[in-house]
Tab-separated table of C-alpha atoms and ligand atoms in Angstrom:
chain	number	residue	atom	x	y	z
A	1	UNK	CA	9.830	17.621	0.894
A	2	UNK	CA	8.054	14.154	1.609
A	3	UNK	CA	5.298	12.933	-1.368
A	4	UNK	CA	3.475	10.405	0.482
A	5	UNK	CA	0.515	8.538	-1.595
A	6	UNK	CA	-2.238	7.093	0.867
A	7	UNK	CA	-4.563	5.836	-0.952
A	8	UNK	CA	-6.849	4.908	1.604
A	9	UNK	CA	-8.565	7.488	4.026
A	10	UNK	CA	-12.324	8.021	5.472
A	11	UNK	CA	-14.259	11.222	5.695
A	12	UNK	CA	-17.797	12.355	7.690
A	13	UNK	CA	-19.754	10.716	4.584
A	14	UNK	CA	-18.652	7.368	5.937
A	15	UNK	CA	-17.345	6.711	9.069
A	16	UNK	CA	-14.176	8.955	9.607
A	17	UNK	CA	-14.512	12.070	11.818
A	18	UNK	CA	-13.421	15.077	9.466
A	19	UNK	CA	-15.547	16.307	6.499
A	20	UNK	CA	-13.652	15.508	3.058
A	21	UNK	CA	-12.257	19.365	2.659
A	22	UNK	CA	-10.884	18.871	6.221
A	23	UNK	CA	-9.276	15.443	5.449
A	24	UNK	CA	-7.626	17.130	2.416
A	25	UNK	CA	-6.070	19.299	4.540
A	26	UNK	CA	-5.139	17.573	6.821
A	27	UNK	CA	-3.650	15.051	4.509
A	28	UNK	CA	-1.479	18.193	2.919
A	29	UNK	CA	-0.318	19.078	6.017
A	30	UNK	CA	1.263	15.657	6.694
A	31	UNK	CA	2.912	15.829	3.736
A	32	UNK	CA	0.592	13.387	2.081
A	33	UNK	CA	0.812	14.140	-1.644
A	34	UNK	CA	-1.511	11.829	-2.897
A	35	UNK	CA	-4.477	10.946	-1.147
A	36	UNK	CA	-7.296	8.260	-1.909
A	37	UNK	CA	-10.853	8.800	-0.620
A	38	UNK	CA	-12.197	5.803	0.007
A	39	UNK	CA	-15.711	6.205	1.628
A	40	UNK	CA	-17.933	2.718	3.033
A	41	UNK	CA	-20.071	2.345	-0.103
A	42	UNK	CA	-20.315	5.842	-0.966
A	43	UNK	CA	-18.677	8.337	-3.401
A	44	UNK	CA	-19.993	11.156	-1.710
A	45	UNK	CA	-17.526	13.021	-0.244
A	46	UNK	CA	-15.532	12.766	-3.941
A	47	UNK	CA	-16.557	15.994	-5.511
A	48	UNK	CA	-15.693	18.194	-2.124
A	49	UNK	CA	-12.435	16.250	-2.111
A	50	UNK	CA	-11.689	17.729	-5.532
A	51	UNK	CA	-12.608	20.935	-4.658
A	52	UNK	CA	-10.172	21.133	-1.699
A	53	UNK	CA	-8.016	19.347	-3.852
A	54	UNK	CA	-6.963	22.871	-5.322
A	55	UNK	CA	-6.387	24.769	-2.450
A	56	UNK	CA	-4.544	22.395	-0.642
A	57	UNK	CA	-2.627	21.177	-3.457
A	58	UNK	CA	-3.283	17.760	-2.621
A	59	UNK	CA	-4.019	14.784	-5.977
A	60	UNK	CA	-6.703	12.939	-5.287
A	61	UNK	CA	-7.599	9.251	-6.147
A	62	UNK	CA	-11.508	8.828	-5.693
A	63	UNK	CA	-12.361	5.220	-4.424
A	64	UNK	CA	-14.895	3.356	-2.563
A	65	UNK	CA	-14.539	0.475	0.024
A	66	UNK	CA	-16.978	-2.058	-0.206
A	67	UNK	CA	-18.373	-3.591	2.161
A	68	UNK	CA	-18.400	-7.618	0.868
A	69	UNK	CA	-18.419	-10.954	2.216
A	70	UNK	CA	-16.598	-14.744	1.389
A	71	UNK	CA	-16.723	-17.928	3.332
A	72	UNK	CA	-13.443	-19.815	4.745
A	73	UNK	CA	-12.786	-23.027	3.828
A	74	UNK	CA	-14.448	-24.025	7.385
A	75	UNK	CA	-17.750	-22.488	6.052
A	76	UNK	CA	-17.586	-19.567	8.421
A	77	UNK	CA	-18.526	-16.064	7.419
A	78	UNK	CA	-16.362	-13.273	7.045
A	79	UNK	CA	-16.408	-9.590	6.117
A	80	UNK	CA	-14.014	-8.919	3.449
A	81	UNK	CA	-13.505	-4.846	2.420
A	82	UNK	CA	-12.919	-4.262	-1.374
A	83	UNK	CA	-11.435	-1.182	-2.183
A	84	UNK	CA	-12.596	-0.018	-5.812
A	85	UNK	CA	-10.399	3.199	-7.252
A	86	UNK	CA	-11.179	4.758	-9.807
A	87	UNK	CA	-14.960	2.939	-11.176
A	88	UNK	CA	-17.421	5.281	-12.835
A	89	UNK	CA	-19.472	6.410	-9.917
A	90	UNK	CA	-22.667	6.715	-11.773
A	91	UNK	CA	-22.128	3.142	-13.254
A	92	UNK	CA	-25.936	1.695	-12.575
A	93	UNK	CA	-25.008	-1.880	-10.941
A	94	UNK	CA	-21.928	0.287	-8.744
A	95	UNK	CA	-24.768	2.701	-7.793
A	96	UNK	CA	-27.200	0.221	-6.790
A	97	UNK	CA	-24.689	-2.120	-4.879
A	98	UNK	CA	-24.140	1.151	-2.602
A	99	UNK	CA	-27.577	1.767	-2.024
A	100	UNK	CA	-28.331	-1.438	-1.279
A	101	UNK	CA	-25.580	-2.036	1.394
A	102	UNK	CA	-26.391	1.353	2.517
A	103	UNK	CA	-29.811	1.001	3.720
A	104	UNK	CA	-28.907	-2.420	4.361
A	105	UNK	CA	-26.660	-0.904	7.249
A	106	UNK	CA	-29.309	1.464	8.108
A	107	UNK	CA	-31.427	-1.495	9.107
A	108	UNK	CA	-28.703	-3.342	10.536
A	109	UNK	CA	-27.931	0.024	13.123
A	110	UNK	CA	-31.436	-0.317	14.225
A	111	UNK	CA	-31.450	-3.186	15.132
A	112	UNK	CA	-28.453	-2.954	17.353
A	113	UNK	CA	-29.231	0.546	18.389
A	114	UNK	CA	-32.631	-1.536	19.647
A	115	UNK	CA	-30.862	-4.775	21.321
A	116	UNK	CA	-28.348	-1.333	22.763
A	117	UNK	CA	-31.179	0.628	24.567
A	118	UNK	CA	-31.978	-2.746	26.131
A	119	UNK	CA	-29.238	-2.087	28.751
A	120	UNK	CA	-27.997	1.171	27.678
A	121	UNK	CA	-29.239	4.892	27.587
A	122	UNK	CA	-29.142	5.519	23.877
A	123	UNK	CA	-31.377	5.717	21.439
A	124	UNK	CA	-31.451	5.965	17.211
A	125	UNK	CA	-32.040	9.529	17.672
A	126	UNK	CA	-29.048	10.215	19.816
A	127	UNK	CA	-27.350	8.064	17.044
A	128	UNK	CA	-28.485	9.629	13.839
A	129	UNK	CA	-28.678	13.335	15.111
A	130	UNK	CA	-24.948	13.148	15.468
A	131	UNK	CA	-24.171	12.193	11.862
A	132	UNK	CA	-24.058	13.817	8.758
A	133	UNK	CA	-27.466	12.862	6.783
A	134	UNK	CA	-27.166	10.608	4.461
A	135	UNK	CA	-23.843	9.224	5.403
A	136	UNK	CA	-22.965	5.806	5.403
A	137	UNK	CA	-23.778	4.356	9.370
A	138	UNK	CA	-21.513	2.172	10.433
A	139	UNK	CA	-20.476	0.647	14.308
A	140	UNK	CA	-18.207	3.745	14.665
A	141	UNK	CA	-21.918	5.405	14.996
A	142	UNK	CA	-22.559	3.489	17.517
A	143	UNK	CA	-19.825	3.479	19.340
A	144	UNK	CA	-19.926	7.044	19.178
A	145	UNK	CA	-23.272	7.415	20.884
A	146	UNK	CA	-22.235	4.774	23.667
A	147	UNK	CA	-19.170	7.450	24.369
A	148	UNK	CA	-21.738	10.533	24.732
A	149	UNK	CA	-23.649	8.681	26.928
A	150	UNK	CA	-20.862	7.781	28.733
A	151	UNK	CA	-21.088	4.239	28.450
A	152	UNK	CA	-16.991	3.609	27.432
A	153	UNK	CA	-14.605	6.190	27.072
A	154	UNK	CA	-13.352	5.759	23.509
A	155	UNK	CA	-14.982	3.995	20.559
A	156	UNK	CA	-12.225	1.915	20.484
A	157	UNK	CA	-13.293	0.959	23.853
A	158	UNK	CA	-16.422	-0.113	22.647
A	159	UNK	CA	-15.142	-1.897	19.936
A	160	UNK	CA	-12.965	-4.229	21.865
A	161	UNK	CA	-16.455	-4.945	24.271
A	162	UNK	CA	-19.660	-3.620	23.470
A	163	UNK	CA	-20.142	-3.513	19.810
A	164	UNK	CA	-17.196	-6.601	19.536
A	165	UNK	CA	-18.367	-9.747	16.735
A	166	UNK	CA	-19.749	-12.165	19.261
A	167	UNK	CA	-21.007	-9.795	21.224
A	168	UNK	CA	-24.795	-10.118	21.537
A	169	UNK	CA	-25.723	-6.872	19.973
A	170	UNK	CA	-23.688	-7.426	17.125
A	171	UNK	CA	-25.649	-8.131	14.156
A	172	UNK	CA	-23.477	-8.743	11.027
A	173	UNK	CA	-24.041	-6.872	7.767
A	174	UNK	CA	-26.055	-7.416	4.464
A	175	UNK	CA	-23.073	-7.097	1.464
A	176	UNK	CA	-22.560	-8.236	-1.860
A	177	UNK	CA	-19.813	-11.090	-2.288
A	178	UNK	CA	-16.406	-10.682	-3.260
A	179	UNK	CA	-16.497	-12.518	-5.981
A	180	UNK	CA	-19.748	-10.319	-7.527
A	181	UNK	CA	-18.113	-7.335	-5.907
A	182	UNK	CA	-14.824	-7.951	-8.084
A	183	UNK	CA	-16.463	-8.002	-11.019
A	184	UNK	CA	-19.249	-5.096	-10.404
A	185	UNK	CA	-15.950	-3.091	-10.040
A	186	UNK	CA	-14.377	-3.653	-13.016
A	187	UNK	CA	-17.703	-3.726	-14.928
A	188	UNK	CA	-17.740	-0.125	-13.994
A	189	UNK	CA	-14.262	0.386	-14.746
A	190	UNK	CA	-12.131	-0.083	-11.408
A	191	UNK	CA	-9.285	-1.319	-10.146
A	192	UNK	CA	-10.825	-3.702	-7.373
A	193	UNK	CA	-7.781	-3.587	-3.971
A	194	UNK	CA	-8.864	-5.945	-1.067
A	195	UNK	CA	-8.514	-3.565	2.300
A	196	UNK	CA	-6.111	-4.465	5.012
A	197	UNK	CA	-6.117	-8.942	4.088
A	198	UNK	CA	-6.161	-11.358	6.542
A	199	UNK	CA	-6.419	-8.752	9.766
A	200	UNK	CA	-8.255	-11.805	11.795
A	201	UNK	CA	-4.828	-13.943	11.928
A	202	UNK	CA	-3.269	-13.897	15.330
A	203	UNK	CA	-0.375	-11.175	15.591
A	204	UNK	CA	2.117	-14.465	15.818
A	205	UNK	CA	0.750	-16.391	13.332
A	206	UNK	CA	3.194	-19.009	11.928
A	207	UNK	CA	2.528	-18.024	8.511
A	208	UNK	CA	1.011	-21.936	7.750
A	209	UNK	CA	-2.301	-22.425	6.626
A	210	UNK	CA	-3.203	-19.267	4.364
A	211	UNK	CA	-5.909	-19.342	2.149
A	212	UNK	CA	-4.363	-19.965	-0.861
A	213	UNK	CA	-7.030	-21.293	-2.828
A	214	UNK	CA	-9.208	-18.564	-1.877
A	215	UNK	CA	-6.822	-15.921	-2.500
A	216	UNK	CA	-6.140	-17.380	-5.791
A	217	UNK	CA	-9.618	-17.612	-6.973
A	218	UNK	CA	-9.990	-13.983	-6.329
A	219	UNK	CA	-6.989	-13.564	-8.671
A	220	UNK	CA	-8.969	-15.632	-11.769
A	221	UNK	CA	-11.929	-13.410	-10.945
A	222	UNK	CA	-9.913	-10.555	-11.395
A	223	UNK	CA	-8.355	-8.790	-8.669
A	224	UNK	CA	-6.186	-6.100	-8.835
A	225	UNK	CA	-3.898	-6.777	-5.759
A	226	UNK	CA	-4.147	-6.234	-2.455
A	227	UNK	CA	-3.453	-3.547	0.683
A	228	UNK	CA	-0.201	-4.843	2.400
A	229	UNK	CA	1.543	-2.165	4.258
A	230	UNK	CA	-1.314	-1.337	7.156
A	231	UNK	CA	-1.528	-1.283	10.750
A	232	UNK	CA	-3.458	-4.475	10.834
A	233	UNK	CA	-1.982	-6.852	9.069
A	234	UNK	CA	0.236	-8.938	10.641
A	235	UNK	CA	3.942	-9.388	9.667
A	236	UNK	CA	3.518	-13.139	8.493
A	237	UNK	CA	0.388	-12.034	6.310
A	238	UNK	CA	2.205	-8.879	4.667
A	239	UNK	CA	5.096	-11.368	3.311
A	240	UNK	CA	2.551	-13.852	2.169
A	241	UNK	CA	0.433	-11.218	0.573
A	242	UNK	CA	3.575	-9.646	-1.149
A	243	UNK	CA	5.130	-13.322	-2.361
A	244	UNK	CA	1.739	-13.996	-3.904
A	245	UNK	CA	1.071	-10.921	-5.569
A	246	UNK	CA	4.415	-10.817	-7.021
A	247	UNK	CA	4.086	-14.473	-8.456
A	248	UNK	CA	0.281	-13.760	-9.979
A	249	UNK	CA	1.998	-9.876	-11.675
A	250	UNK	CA	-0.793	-8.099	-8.973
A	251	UNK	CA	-0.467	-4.670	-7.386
A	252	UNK	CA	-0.262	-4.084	-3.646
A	253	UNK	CA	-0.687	-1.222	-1.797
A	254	UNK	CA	0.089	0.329	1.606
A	255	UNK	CA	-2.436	2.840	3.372
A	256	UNK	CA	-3.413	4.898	6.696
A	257	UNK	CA	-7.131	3.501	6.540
A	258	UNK	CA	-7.533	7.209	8.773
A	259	UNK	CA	-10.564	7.758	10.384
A	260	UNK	CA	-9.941	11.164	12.452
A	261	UNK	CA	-7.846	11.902	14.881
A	262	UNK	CA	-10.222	10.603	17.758
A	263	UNK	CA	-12.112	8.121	15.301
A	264	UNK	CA	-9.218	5.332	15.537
A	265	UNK	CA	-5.298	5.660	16.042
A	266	UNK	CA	-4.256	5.576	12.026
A	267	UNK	CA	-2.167	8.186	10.859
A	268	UNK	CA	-2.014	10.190	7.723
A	269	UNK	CA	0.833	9.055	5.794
A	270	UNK	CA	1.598	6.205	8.061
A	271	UNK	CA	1.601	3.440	5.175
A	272	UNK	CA	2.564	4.409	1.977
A	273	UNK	CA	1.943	3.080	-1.632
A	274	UNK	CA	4.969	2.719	-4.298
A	275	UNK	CA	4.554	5.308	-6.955
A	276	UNK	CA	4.804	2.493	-9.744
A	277	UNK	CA	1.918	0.669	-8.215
A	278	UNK	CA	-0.387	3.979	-8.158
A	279	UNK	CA	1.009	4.277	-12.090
A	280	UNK	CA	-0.918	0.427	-12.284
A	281	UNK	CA	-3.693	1.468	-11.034
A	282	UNK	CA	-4.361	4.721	-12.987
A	283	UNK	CA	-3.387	2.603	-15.751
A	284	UNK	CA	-5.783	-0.415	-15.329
A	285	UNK	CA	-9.008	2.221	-14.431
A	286	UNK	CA	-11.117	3.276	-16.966
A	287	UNK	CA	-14.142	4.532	-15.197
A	288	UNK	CA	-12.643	7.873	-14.133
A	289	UNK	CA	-9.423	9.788	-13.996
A	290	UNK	CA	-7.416	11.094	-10.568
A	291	UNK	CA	-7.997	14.412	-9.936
A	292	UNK	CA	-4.568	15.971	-10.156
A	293	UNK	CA	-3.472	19.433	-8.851
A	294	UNK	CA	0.054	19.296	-8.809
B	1	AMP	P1	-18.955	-2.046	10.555
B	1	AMP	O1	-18.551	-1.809	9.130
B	1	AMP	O2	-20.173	-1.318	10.899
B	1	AMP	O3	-18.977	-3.483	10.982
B	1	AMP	O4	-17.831	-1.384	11.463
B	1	AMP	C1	-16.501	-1.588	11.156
B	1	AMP	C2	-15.855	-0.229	10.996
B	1	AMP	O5	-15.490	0.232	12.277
B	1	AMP	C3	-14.587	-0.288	10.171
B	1	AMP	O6	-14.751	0.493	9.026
B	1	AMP	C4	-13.535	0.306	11.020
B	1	AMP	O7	-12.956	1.398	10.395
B	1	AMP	C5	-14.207	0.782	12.272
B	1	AMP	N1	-13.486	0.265	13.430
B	1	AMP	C6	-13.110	-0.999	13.639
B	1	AMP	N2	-12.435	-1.115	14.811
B	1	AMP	C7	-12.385	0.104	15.333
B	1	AMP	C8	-11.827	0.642	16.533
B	1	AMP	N3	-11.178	-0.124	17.409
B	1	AMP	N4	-11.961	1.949	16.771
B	1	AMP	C9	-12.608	2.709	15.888
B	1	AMP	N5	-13.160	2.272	14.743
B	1	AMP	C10	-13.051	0.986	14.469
B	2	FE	FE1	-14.335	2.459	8.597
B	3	FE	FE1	-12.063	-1.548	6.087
B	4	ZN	ZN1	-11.272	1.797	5.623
């Protein structure tokens, strides 16, 4: 019998297509044995992930990926994804970060979904009537709403044109950065995992270059490791990642990042994380516990 540990999944209150008690079961029937929720800036979906937890006999490590930014040692902007397992979800500071990004994506949508119905029939109704209320909006929304109106035929589709950075309805979004985000996460007792590193390197990337300095600033600020083992990050970048969290004693991880079936081609189960780097997780958190059925 296969015990996979994902720790890093999406449910309808974020951006993935399946509620939480569907993802569960889902996740059971691909053998996943351990599965981490991991939300955009939400821990909604947590308490009906525990409660399908127990039928599906599934363990479940609650998380949150944050939505953060850093700068490159050019100066340029970019959206960096900290995964927090395990932080006390009604820490004040956590709880306010969320909101904050929250309806800071909520005004980001609009304006898109405005720049959007310039040239295309769709509208923030058409976007916001499809989602669940209160859940986090993101570009899959979007993208979403450009595929019922028939605009492209996948939201992948849009993704690669459409609703691409560069674009000109792209707007980027309001976030905390890393740095603060690192530190808000242990504050409240996580374990803070940067999502799939370095996914904007070319696929043949000579492996020269890295941002060592960066990376290793995050480490005196206190990150826990890092996401190596996903469908993003390219070859040269996994073996840089593993090499420097192995010199610095970090953690790294390896993950699905699913979204649905139809919400982007990740698996269940596809990545998997070691069992003695879940064991370092559980044993650096000490804002909650994982919900264990098993
Ligand atoms: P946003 O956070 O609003 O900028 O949108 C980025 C989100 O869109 C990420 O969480 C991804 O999971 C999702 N995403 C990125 N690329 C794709 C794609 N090609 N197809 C579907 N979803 C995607
Ligand atoms: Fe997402
Ligand atoms: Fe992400
Ligand atoms: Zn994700």
């Amino acid at each position: 019998m296969t015990q996979l540990i994902d720790l890093h999944a999406h449910s309808t209150k974020s951006d993935g297509l399946d509620t939480p008690t569907e993802l569960v079961r889902f996740a059971a029937e691909a053998g996943v044995a351990t599965l981490g929720i991991t939300d955009h800036d939400t821990t909604d979906g947590w308490a009906e992930a525990f409660r399908a937890a127990e039928s599906f006999g599934v363990d479940i490590v609650p998380g949150i990926e944050l939505s953060t930014h850093s700068y490159t040692a050019a100066g340029r902007k970019i959206s960096v994804h900290m995964l927090a397992y395990l932080p006390d979800p009604s820490h004040p500071e956590l709880r306010q970060a969320m909101s904050e990004t929250k309806d800071g994506r909520v005004n980001r949508a609009k304006r898109m979904v405005e720049l959007l119905a310039e040239d295309y029939p769709i509208s923030w109704d058409d976007v916001i009537g499809a989602m669940e209320p209160g859940a986090t909006i993101g570009r899959p929304a979007l993208a979403d709403a450009l595929v019922r109106a028939g605009v492209v035929a996948t939201r992948s589709n849009a993704f690669e044109s459409i609703l691409a950075k560069g674009s000109r309805y792209y707007i980027s979004e309001y976030s905390l950065s890393t740095v603060d985000a690192i530190r808000l996460v242990r504050s409240a007792g996580g374990v803070p995992i940067m999502a799939h590193p370095l996914t904007d390197l070319s696929q043949d990337h000579d492996g020269s270059d890295l941002p060592l300095a960066e990376f290793e600033h995050l480490v005196e600020v206190g990150i826990a490791g890092w996401e190596v083992q996903h469908r993003l990050v390219p070859q040269v970048a996994r073996n840089w990642l593993t090499d420097l969290a192995a010199k610095h004693g970090l953690i790294i991880t390896g993950s699905s990042d699913y979204h649905g079936l139809l919400g982007k081609d990740n698996r269940l189960g596809e990545n998997q994380t070691q069992p003695e780097m879940l064991e370092r997780i559980v044993n650096q958190a000490s804002g909650c516990e994982p919900f264990l059925v098993r």
